[in-house]
Coordinates of C-alpha atoms and ligand atoms in Angstrom, one line a residue:
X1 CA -57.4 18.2 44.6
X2 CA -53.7 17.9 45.0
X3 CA -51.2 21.1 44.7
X4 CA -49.8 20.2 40.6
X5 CA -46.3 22.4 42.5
X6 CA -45.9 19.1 45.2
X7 CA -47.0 16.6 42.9
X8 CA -44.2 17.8 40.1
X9 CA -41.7 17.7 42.4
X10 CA -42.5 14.3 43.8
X11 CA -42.8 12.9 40.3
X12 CA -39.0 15.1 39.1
X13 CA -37.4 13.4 42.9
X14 CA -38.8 9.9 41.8
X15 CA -37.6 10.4 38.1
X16 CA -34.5 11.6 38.2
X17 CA -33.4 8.9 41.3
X18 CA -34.4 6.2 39.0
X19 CA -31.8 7.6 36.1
X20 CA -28.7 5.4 35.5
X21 CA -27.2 6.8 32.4
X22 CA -26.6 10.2 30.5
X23 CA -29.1 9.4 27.9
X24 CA -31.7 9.0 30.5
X25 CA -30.5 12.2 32.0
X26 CA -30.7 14.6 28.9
X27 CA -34.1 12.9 28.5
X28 CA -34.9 14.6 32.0
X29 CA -33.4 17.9 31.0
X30 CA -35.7 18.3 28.1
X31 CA -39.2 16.5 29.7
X32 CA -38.9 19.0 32.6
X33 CA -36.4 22.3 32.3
X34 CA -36.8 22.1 28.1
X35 CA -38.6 24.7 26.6
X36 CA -41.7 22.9 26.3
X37 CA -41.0 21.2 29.6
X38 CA -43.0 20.3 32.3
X39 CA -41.4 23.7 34.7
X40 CA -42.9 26.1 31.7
X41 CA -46.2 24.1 31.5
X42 CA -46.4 24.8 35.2
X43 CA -46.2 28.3 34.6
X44 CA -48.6 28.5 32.2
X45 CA -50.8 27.7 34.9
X46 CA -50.4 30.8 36.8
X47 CA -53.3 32.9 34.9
X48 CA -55.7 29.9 36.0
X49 CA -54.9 30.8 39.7
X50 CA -56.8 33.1 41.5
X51 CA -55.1 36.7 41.8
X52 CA -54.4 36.3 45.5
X53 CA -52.8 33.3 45.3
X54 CA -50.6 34.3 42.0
X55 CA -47.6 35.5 44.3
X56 CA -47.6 32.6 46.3
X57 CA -47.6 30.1 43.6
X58 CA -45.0 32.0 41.0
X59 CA -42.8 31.9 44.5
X60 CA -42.9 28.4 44.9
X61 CA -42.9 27.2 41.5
X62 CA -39.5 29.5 41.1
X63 CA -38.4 27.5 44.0
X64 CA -39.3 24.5 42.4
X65 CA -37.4 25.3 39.1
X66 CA -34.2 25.9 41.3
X67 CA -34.4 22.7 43.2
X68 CA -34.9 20.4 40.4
X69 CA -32.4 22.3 38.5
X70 CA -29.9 21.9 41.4
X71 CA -30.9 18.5 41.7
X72 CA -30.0 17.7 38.4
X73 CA -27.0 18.6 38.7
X74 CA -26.4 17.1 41.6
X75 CA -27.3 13.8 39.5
X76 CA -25.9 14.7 36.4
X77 CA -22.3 14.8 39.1
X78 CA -23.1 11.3 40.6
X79 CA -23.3 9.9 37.0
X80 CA -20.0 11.3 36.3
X81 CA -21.7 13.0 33.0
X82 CA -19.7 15.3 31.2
X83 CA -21.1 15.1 27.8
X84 CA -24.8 16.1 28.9
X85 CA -25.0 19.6 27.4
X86 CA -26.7 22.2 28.9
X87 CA -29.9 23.8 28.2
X88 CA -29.1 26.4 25.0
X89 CA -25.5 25.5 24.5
X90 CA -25.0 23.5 21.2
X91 CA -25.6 19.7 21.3
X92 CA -22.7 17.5 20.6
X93 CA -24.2 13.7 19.8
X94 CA -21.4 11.2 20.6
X95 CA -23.5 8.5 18.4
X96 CA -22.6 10.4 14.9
X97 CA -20.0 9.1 13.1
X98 CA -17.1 10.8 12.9
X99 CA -14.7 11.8 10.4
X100 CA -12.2 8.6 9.5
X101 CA -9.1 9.7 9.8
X102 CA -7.0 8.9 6.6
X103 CA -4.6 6.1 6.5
X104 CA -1.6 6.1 4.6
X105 CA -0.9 3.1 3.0
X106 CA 2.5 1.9 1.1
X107 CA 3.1 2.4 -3.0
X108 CA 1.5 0.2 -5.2
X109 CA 5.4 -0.8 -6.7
X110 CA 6.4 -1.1 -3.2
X111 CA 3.2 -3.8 -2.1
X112 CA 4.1 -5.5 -5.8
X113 CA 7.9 -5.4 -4.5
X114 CA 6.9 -7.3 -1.3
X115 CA 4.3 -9.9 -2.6
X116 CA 7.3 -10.7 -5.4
X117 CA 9.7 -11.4 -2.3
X118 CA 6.5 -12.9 -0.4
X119 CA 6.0 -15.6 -3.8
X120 CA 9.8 -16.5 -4.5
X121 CA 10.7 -16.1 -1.0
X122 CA 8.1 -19.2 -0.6
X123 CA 9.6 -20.8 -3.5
X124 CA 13.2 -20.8 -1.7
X125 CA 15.1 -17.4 -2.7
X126 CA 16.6 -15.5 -0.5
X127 CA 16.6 -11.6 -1.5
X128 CA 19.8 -9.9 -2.1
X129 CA 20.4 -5.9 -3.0
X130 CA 23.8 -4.2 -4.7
X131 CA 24.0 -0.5 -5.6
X132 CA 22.6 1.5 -8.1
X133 CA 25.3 3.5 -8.9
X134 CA 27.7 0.7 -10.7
X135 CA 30.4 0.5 -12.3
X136 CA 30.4 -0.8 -16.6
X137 CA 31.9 -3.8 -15.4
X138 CA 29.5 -4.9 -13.4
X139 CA 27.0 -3.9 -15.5
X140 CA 28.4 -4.5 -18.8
X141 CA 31.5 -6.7 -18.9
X142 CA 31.1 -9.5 -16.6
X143 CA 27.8 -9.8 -18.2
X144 CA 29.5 -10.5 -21.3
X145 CA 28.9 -7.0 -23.1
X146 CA 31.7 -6.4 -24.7
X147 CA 33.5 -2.9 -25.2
X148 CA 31.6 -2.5 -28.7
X149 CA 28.3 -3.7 -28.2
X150 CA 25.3 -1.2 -28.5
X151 CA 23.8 -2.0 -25.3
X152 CA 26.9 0.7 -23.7
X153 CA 25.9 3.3 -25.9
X154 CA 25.9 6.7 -23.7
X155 CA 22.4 7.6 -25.2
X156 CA 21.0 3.7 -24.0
X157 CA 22.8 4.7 -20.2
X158 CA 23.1 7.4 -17.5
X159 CA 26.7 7.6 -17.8
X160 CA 28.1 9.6 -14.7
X161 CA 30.8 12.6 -15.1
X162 CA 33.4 11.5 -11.9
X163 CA 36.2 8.7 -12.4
X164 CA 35.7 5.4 -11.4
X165 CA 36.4 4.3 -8.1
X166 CA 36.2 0.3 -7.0
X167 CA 36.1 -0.7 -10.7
X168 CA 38.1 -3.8 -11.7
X169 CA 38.1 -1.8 -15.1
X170 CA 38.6 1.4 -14.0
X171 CA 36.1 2.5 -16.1
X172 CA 32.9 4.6 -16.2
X173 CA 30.6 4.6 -13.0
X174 CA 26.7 4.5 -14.0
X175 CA 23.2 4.4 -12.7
X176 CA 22.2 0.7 -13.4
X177 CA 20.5 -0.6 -16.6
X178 CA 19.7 -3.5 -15.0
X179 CA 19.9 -5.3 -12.4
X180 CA 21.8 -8.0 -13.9
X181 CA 24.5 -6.8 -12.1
X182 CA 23.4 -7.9 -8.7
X183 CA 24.1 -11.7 -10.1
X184 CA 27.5 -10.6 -10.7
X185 CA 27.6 -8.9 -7.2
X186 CA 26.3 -12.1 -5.3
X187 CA 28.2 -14.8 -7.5
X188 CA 31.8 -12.7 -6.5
X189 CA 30.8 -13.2 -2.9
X190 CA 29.4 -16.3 -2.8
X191 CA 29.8 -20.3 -3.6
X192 CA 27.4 -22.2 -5.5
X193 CA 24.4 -23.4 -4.9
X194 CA 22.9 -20.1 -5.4
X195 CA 19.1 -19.3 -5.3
X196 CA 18.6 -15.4 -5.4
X197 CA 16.1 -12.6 -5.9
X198 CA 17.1 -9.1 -6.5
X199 CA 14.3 -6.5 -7.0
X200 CA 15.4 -2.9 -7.2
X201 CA 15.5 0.7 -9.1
X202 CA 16.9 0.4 -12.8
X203 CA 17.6 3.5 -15.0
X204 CA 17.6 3.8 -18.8
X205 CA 17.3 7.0 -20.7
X206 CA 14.3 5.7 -22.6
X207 CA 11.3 8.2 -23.8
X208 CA 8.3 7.9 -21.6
X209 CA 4.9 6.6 -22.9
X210 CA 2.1 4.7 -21.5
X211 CA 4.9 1.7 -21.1
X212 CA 8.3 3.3 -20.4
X213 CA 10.0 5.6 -17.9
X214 CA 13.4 6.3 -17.2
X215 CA 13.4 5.1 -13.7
X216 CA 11.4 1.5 -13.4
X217 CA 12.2 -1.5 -11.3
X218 CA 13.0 -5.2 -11.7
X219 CA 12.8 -7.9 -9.9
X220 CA 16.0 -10.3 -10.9
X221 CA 16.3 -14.4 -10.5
X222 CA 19.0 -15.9 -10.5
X223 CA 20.0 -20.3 -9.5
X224 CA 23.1 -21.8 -9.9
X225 CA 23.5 -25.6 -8.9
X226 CA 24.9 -28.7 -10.6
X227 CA 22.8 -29.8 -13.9
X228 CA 20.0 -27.0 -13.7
X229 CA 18.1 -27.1 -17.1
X230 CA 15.8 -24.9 -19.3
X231 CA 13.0 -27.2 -17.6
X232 CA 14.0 -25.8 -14.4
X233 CA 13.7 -22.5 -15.4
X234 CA 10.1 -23.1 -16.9
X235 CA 8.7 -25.1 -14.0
X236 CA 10.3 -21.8 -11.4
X237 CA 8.4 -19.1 -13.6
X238 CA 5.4 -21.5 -14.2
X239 CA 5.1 -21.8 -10.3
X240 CA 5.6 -18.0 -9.9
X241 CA 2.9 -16.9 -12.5
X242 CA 0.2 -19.6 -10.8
X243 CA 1.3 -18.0 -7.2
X244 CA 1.3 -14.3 -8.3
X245 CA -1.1 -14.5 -11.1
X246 CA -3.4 -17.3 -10.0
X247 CA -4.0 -21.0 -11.6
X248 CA -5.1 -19.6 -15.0
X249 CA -2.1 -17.7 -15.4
X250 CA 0.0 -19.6 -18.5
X251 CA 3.4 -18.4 -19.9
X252 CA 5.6 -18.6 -23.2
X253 CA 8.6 -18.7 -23.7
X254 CA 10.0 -16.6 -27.0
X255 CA 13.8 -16.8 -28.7
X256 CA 15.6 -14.3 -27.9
X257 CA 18.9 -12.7 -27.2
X258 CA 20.8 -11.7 -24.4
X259 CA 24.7 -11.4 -23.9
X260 CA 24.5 -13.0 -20.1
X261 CA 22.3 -16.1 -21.3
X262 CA 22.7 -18.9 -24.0
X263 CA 19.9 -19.9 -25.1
X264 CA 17.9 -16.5 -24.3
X265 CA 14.3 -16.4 -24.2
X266 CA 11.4 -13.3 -23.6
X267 CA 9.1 -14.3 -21.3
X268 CA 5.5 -13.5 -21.9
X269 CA 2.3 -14.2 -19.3
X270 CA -1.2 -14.7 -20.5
X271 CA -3.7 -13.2 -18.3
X272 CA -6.8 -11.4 -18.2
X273 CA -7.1 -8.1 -19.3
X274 CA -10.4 -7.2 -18.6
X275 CA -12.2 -9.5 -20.3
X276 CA -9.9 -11.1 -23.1
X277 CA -7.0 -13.1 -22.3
X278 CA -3.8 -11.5 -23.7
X279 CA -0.1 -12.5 -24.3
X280 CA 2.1 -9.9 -22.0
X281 CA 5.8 -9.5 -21.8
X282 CA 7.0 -9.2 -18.8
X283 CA 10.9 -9.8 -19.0
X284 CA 14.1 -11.9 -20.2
X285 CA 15.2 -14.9 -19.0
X286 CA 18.0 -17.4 -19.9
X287 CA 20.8 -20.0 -18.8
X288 CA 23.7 -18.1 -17.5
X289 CA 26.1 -17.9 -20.7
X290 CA 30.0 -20.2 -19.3
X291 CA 31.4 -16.8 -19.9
X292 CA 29.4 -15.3 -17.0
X293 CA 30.5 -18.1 -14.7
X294 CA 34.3 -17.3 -15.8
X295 CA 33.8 -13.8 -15.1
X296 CA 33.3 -14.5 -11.2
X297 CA 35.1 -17.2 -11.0
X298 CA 32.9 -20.4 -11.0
X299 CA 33.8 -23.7 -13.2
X300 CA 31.6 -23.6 -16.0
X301 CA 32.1 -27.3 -16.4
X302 CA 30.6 -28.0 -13.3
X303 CA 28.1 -25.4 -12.4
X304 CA 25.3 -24.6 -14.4
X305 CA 22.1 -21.7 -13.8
X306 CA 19.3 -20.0 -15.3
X307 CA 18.5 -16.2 -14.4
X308 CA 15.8 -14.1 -15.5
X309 CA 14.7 -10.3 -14.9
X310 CA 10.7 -9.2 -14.8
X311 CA 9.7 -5.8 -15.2
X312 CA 8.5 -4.9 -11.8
X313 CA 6.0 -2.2 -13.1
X314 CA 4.6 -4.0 -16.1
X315 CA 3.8 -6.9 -13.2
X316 CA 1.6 -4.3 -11.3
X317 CA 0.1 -2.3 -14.3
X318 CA -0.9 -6.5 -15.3
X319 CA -2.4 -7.4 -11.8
X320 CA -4.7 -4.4 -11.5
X321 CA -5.2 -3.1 -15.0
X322 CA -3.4 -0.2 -14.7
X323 CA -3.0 1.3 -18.4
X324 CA -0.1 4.0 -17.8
X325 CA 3.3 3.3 -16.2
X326 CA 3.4 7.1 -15.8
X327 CA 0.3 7.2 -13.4
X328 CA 2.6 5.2 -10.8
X329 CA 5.0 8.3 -10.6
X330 CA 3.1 11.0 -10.7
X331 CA 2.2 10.2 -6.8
X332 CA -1.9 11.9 -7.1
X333 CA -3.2 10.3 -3.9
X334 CA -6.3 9.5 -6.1
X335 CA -4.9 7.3 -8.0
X336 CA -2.5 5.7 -5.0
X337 CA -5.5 5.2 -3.1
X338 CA -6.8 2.8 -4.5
X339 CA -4.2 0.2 -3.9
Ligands
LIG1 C1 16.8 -7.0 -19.2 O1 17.0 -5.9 -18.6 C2 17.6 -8.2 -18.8 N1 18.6 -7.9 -17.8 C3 16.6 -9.3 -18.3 C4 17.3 -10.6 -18.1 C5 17.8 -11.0 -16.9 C6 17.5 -11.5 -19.2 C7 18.4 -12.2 -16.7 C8 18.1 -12.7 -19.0 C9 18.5 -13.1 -17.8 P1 15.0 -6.1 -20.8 O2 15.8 -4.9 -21.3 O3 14.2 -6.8 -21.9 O4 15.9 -7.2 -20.2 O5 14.1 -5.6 -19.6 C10 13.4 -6.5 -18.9 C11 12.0 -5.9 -18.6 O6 12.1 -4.7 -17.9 C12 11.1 -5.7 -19.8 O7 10.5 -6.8 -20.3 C13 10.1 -4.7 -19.3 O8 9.1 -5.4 -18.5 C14 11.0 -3.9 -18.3 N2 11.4 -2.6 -18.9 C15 12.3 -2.4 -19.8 N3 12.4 -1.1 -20.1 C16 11.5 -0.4 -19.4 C17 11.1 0.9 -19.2 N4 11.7 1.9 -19.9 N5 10.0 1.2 -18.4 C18 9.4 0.2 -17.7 N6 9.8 -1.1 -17.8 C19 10.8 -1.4 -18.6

């Protein structure tokens, strides 16, 4: 009968030479120094030896736990195996999936902001900015708002309290009602042709609801060339609501009035809301009134332009059925995260 101490060590020797990997090598922690290993089995064989031979076996079969412990070791250091825990200290399994760390991600308005620029920047406008702190002839005079008109009214405006500085007027500085005033702004600087975007921050002391704050964005147009028409203007937001809305998308065109345009018209999208179509306005839009041209300077005999401004929110709250402007604001990650 062959001695079961010589032929476990033979058979740990063989084992543990032929292990190549750390998975193997745990496996060979547990099959022979585990608690229910093959070294305790082995000593569960000591009352089956005959008392004068108990010594000498528990002796050697101590030895053996030592030298195939030391061995693996010695194995577990030629692997290069740092993750193998040891017997009794706490397993850490490297194949769970961990925790995913939480990405940030940018603002809904801001994502909207970009594909706008992404869409009309394909379409052939170039972005341009101006301030938000303006002065009322920017925003109101060489838009053709005259001294009177309600649309200046210190209730409808964030008026601000310290004297005007750069103002061709010399009037009262504001946070921006629209941004209108960025046509102004570029058209000073800048010959015709002309073929702008200008998104930004707009401020209006309105009351908030599910459809108004008193800080929102828009996202302005303007295009000044020789003989531009009200076709123009239709077949540029057309292309825009099929880009940014998708193929279905259709838009109208109501009557309207605005100071800086002549005619004026609301523009309103129909989309799907859910799962009825509905009419949506989403902004103004016009052919730049002569008067607006004289203001800055161009010949409104010879240059002609439409302009329109889009509510940047009421795009976004379309897009992905979002039912209160005020959600947008109110910065719960639960709500962000899911743009
Ligand atoms: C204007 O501001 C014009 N400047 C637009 C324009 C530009 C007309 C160029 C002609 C040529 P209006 O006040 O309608 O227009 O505002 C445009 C859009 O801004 C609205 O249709 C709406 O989408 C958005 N808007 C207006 N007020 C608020 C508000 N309090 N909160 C959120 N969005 C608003």
């Amino acid at each position: 009968m062959t001695d079961p101490i010589d032929e476990l060590e033979s058979q740990a020797t063989r084992d543990l030479a032929a292990i190549a990997n750390a998975q193997d090598l745990e496996q060979f922690r547990i099959q022979y120094m585990g608690s229910k290993g093959l070294l305790k089995q082995l000593m569960t064989q000591l009352k089956s030896v005959p008392p004068d031979q108990k010594p000498l076996f528990g002796k050697r079969a101590n030895e053996l736990r030592g030298k195939i412990e030391s061995l693996f070791e010695q194995r577990k250091g030629e692997l290069g195996s740092s993750t193998t825990p040891k017997s009794k200290s706490p397993t850490l399994d490297i194949t769970e999936p961990g925790l995913p760390p939480r990405l940030g991600r940018t603002h809904v308005i801001t994502q909207t902001l970009d594909e706008l620029n992404e869409v009309f920047g394909r379409m052939g406008f170039d972005v341009a900015t101006g301030p938000e702190v303006e002065d009322d002839y920017h925003n109101f005079v060489a838009l053709n708002i005259p001294e009177q008109h309600p649309a200046r009214d210190p209730l409808d405006n964030f008026y601000l309290k310290h004297p005007a500085g750069d103002s061709k007027q010399g009037g009262n500085h504001l946070l921006r009602s629209q941004t209108s005033t960025i046509q102004i702004r570029v058209m000073e600087t800048t010959a015709p042709p002309i073929r702008i975007i200008a998104p930004g921050r707009v401020y209006r002391p309105d009351e908030h609801d599910a459809t108004h704050t008193s800080m929102f964005h828009q996202i302005e147009g303007l295009y000044v060339d020789r003989n531009v028409t009200m076709a123009d203007l239709k077949t540029t937001l057309i292309q825009f609501a099929h880009a940014y809305f998708g193929p279905e998308a259709e838009i109208r065109l109501r009557p309207s009035f605005f100071p800086f345009t002549e005619p004026s018209a609301e523009l309103d999208i129909k989309m799907r809301v859910k799962d009825t179509w509905d009419w949506v306005e989403l902004g103004g839009c016009g052919m730049v009134d002569p008067n607006v041209f004289e203001a800055v300077g161009y010949d409104p005999e010879e240059w002609t332009g439409f302009a329109f401004g889009l509510g940047v929110e009421r795009i976004a709250m379309r897009k992905y059925g979002i039912t209160d402007i005020r959600w947008l604001f109110e910065n719960d990650v639960r709500f962000l995260r899911q743009f």
